Coordinates of C-alpha atoms in Angstrom, one line a residue:
M1191 CA 5.3 -57.2 32.7
P1192 CA 8.5 -58.3 32.0
A1193 CA 11.5 -57.1 32.8
G1194 CA 13.4 -55.1 29.6
T1195 CA 9.8 -54.9 27.8
G1196 CA 9.2 -51.9 25.5
S1197 CA 8.0 -50.9 22.5
G1198 CA 9.2 -49.7 19.4
F1199 CA 8.9 -48.8 15.7
V1200 CA 10.2 -49.7 12.4
W1201 CA 12.3 -47.4 10.3
D1202 CA 13.3 -48.3 7.1
K1203 CA 13.1 -51.1 5.2
Q1204 CA 17.0 -52.2 6.5
G1205 CA 15.5 -53.6 9.6
H1206 CA 15.9 -50.7 11.6
V1207 CA 13.7 -50.5 14.3
V1208 CA 13.9 -47.2 17.5
T1209 CA 13.0 -47.5 20.8
N1210 CA 14.4 -45.3 23.7
Y1211 CA 17.5 -46.4 25.4
H1212 CA 16.4 -46.5 28.9
V1213 CA 14.6 -49.4 27.2
I1214 CA 17.9 -51.3 26.1
R1215 CA 19.6 -50.1 29.0
G1216 CA 21.7 -52.5 30.3
A1217 CA 20.3 -55.3 28.5
Q1218 CA 23.0 -58.3 27.2
G1219 CA 20.7 -58.4 24.2
A1220 CA 17.6 -57.4 22.3
Q1221 CA 14.4 -59.3 20.6
V1222 CA 11.7 -57.5 18.0
G1223 CA 9.1 -59.2 17.4
L1224 CA 6.1 -58.4 15.0
T1225 CA 3.1 -59.7 14.8
A1226 CA 1.1 -60.0 11.1
R1227 CA -1.8 -59.2 9.6
D1228 CA -3.3 -62.7 10.4
G1229 CA -2.2 -62.5 14.0
T1230 CA 1.1 -64.6 14.2
T1231 CA 3.9 -63.1 15.9
T1232 CA 7.5 -63.3 14.9
K1233 CA 10.8 -62.7 17.4
Y1234 CA 13.9 -61.9 15.3
A1235 CA 17.5 -61.0 17.1
A1236 CA 18.1 -57.4 16.9
E1237 CA 22.2 -55.7 17.5
L1238 CA 22.0 -52.2 18.8
V1239 CA 23.6 -50.1 16.3
G1240 CA 23.8 -47.1 18.7
Y1241 CA 22.6 -44.5 21.0
N1242 CA 22.7 -41.1 22.5
P1243 CA 21.0 -41.3 26.5
D1244 CA 21.1 -37.1 26.3
K1245 CA 17.7 -37.8 23.6
D1246 CA 16.9 -41.0 24.7
V1247 CA 17.1 -42.9 21.5
A1248 CA 18.5 -46.2 21.2
V1249 CA 18.4 -47.9 17.3
L1250 CA 18.0 -51.6 16.7
K1251 CA 19.0 -53.7 13.7
V1252 CA 17.5 -56.9 12.8
D1253 CA 20.0 -58.5 10.3
T1254 CA 17.7 -60.4 8.8
G1255 CA 15.9 -57.4 7.7
I1256 CA 12.0 -58.0 8.6
K1257 CA 10.1 -59.7 6.3
G1258 CA 7.0 -58.1 5.9
A1259 CA 7.1 -54.8 7.8
T1260 CA 5.8 -51.9 6.6
P1261 CA 7.8 -48.8 7.7
I1262 CA 6.7 -46.2 10.4
Q1263 CA 5.2 -43.4 7.2
I1264 CA 6.9 -40.0 9.2
G1265 CA 5.2 -37.1 9.8
S1266 CA 7.0 -34.2 11.5
S1267 CA 6.5 -33.1 14.3
K1268 CA 6.5 -29.3 13.5
G1269 CA 3.4 -27.0 13.9
L1270 CA 1.8 -29.1 16.1
R1271 CA -1.1 -27.3 17.9
V1272 CA -2.7 -27.7 21.1
G1273 CA -6.0 -30.1 20.2
A1274 CA -4.7 -31.8 17.5
T1275 CA -5.6 -35.7 17.7
T1276 CA -2.7 -38.3 18.5
L1277 CA -2.4 -42.1 18.8
A1278 CA 0.0 -43.5 21.3
I1279 CA 0.3 -47.8 20.1
G1280 CA 2.7 -49.9 22.3
N1281 CA 3.0 -52.3 24.4
P1282 CA 1.8 -51.4 28.2
F1283 CA 2.4 -53.6 31.4
G1284 CA 3.0 -56.2 28.8
L1285 CA -0.8 -55.3 26.6
D1286 CA 1.3 -56.0 23.4
H1287 CA -0.9 -53.8 20.4
T1288 CA -2.6 -51.1 22.7
L1289 CA -3.5 -47.7 21.2
T1290 CA -5.3 -44.9 23.1
V1291 CA -6.7 -41.5 21.7
G1292 CA -5.4 -38.3 23.2
V1293 CA -5.2 -34.7 21.8
V1294 CA -1.7 -32.9 22.2
S1295 CA -2.2 -31.4 25.2
G1296 CA 0.9 -29.7 25.4
L1297 CA 3.9 -28.2 23.2
G1298 CA 7.8 -27.2 23.9
R1299 CA 7.9 -29.6 27.7
E1300 CA 11.3 -30.7 28.9
V1301 CA 12.2 -34.3 29.8
Q1302 CA 14.9 -35.4 32.2
S1303 CA 16.6 -37.3 29.9
P1304 CA 18.4 -41.3 31.4
S1305 CA 21.7 -39.1 31.6
G1306 CA 20.0 -35.9 33.2
R1307 CA 20.2 -34.2 30.5
P1308 CA 17.0 -32.0 30.0
I1309 CA 15.2 -33.3 26.4
T1310 CA 13.3 -29.7 25.0
N1311 CA 10.2 -29.4 23.0
V1312 CA 8.9 -32.3 23.9
I1313 CA 5.2 -33.1 22.8
Q1314 CA 3.0 -33.3 25.8
T1315 CA -0.2 -36.2 25.4
D1316 CA -2.8 -36.5 27.0
A1317 CA -3.1 -40.7 25.5
A1318 CA -2.5 -43.4 28.0
I1319 CA 1.1 -44.0 28.3
N1320 CA 1.9 -46.4 30.9
P1321 CA 5.2 -48.5 31.6
G1322 CA 5.6 -50.4 28.1
N1323 CA 4.8 -47.7 25.6
S1324 CA 8.2 -46.5 26.3
G1325 CA 9.6 -46.4 22.5
G1326 CA 6.5 -46.3 21.0
A1327 CA 5.0 -44.9 18.0
L1328 CA 3.0 -41.1 18.8
L1329 CA 1.0 -41.0 15.7
D1330 CA -1.4 -37.8 13.8
S1331 CA -5.6 -38.8 12.5
S1332 CA -3.6 -39.6 9.2
G1333 CA -1.5 -42.1 10.7
Q1334 CA 1.8 -40.8 10.5
L1335 CA 4.8 -40.6 13.5
I1336 CA 5.2 -37.5 15.2
G1337 CA 7.2 -37.9 18.5
M1338 CA 8.2 -41.5 20.6
N1339 CA 6.4 -41.7 24.0
T1340 CA 8.8 -41.4 26.3
A1341 CA 7.6 -40.6 29.7
I1342 CA 5.3 -39.7 32.0
Y1343 CA 4.3 -37.8 34.4
S1344 CA 2.4 -40.0 37.8
P1345 CA 2.1 -40.0 41.4
T1346 CA 1.4 -43.8 41.5
G1347 CA 3.9 -44.7 37.9
A1348 CA 0.3 -45.4 36.3
S1349 CA -0.9 -43.3 33.8
A1350 CA -2.0 -39.8 35.3
G1351 CA -3.6 -38.2 32.1
I1352 CA 0.2 -36.7 31.3
G1353 CA 3.0 -38.3 28.4
F1354 CA 5.8 -37.3 26.7
A1355 CA 7.1 -37.4 23.4
I1356 CA 10.1 -36.9 22.0
P1357 CA 9.1 -35.2 18.8
V1358 CA 9.6 -36.9 15.1
D1359 CA 12.0 -34.4 13.7
T1360 CA 14.4 -34.4 16.6
L1361 CA 14.6 -38.7 16.3
K1362 CA 14.9 -37.6 12.5
Y1363 CA 17.9 -36.3 12.8
Q1364 CA 18.6 -38.9 16.1
V1365 CA 18.7 -41.8 14.1
D1366 CA 20.9 -40.5 10.5
T1367 CA 23.3 -39.4 13.5
I1368 CA 23.0 -42.8 15.5

């Protein structure tokens, strides 16, 4: 997997892209690659707008806007139930355009942020999340964003069936604040 590779999603028509802070931490620059429906990929230079390491959230901006990109449909993490279908989108091990399917396997979990502070109320899913999925979208069965893939529990470094996502309701607040 190329160093510094992660995932993210288009937040709005102004060219904001949301990802995890740990994906861009220490980066000297950033590029956002967007694949069109015809399979062609266009890379855009992106600028860091801001971040919150305590919540592991970062916002990038493509100054020229992202032509032809449709912002993600933002759902809600309120009312999620264990057993609900989840779809994790990302770039695991550099394998772009990967989709894995699972369920919400736990709610109200806690993971450690890059700053060492706890991120609370995290969604647990058994959809496979691996290195490179960080910053990717966790969707519900309607295709709406319910969280951002951020961590796995794994003694080996690969998916053990326990992944964690920052809830979209937390993301909404963080992105608006950033």
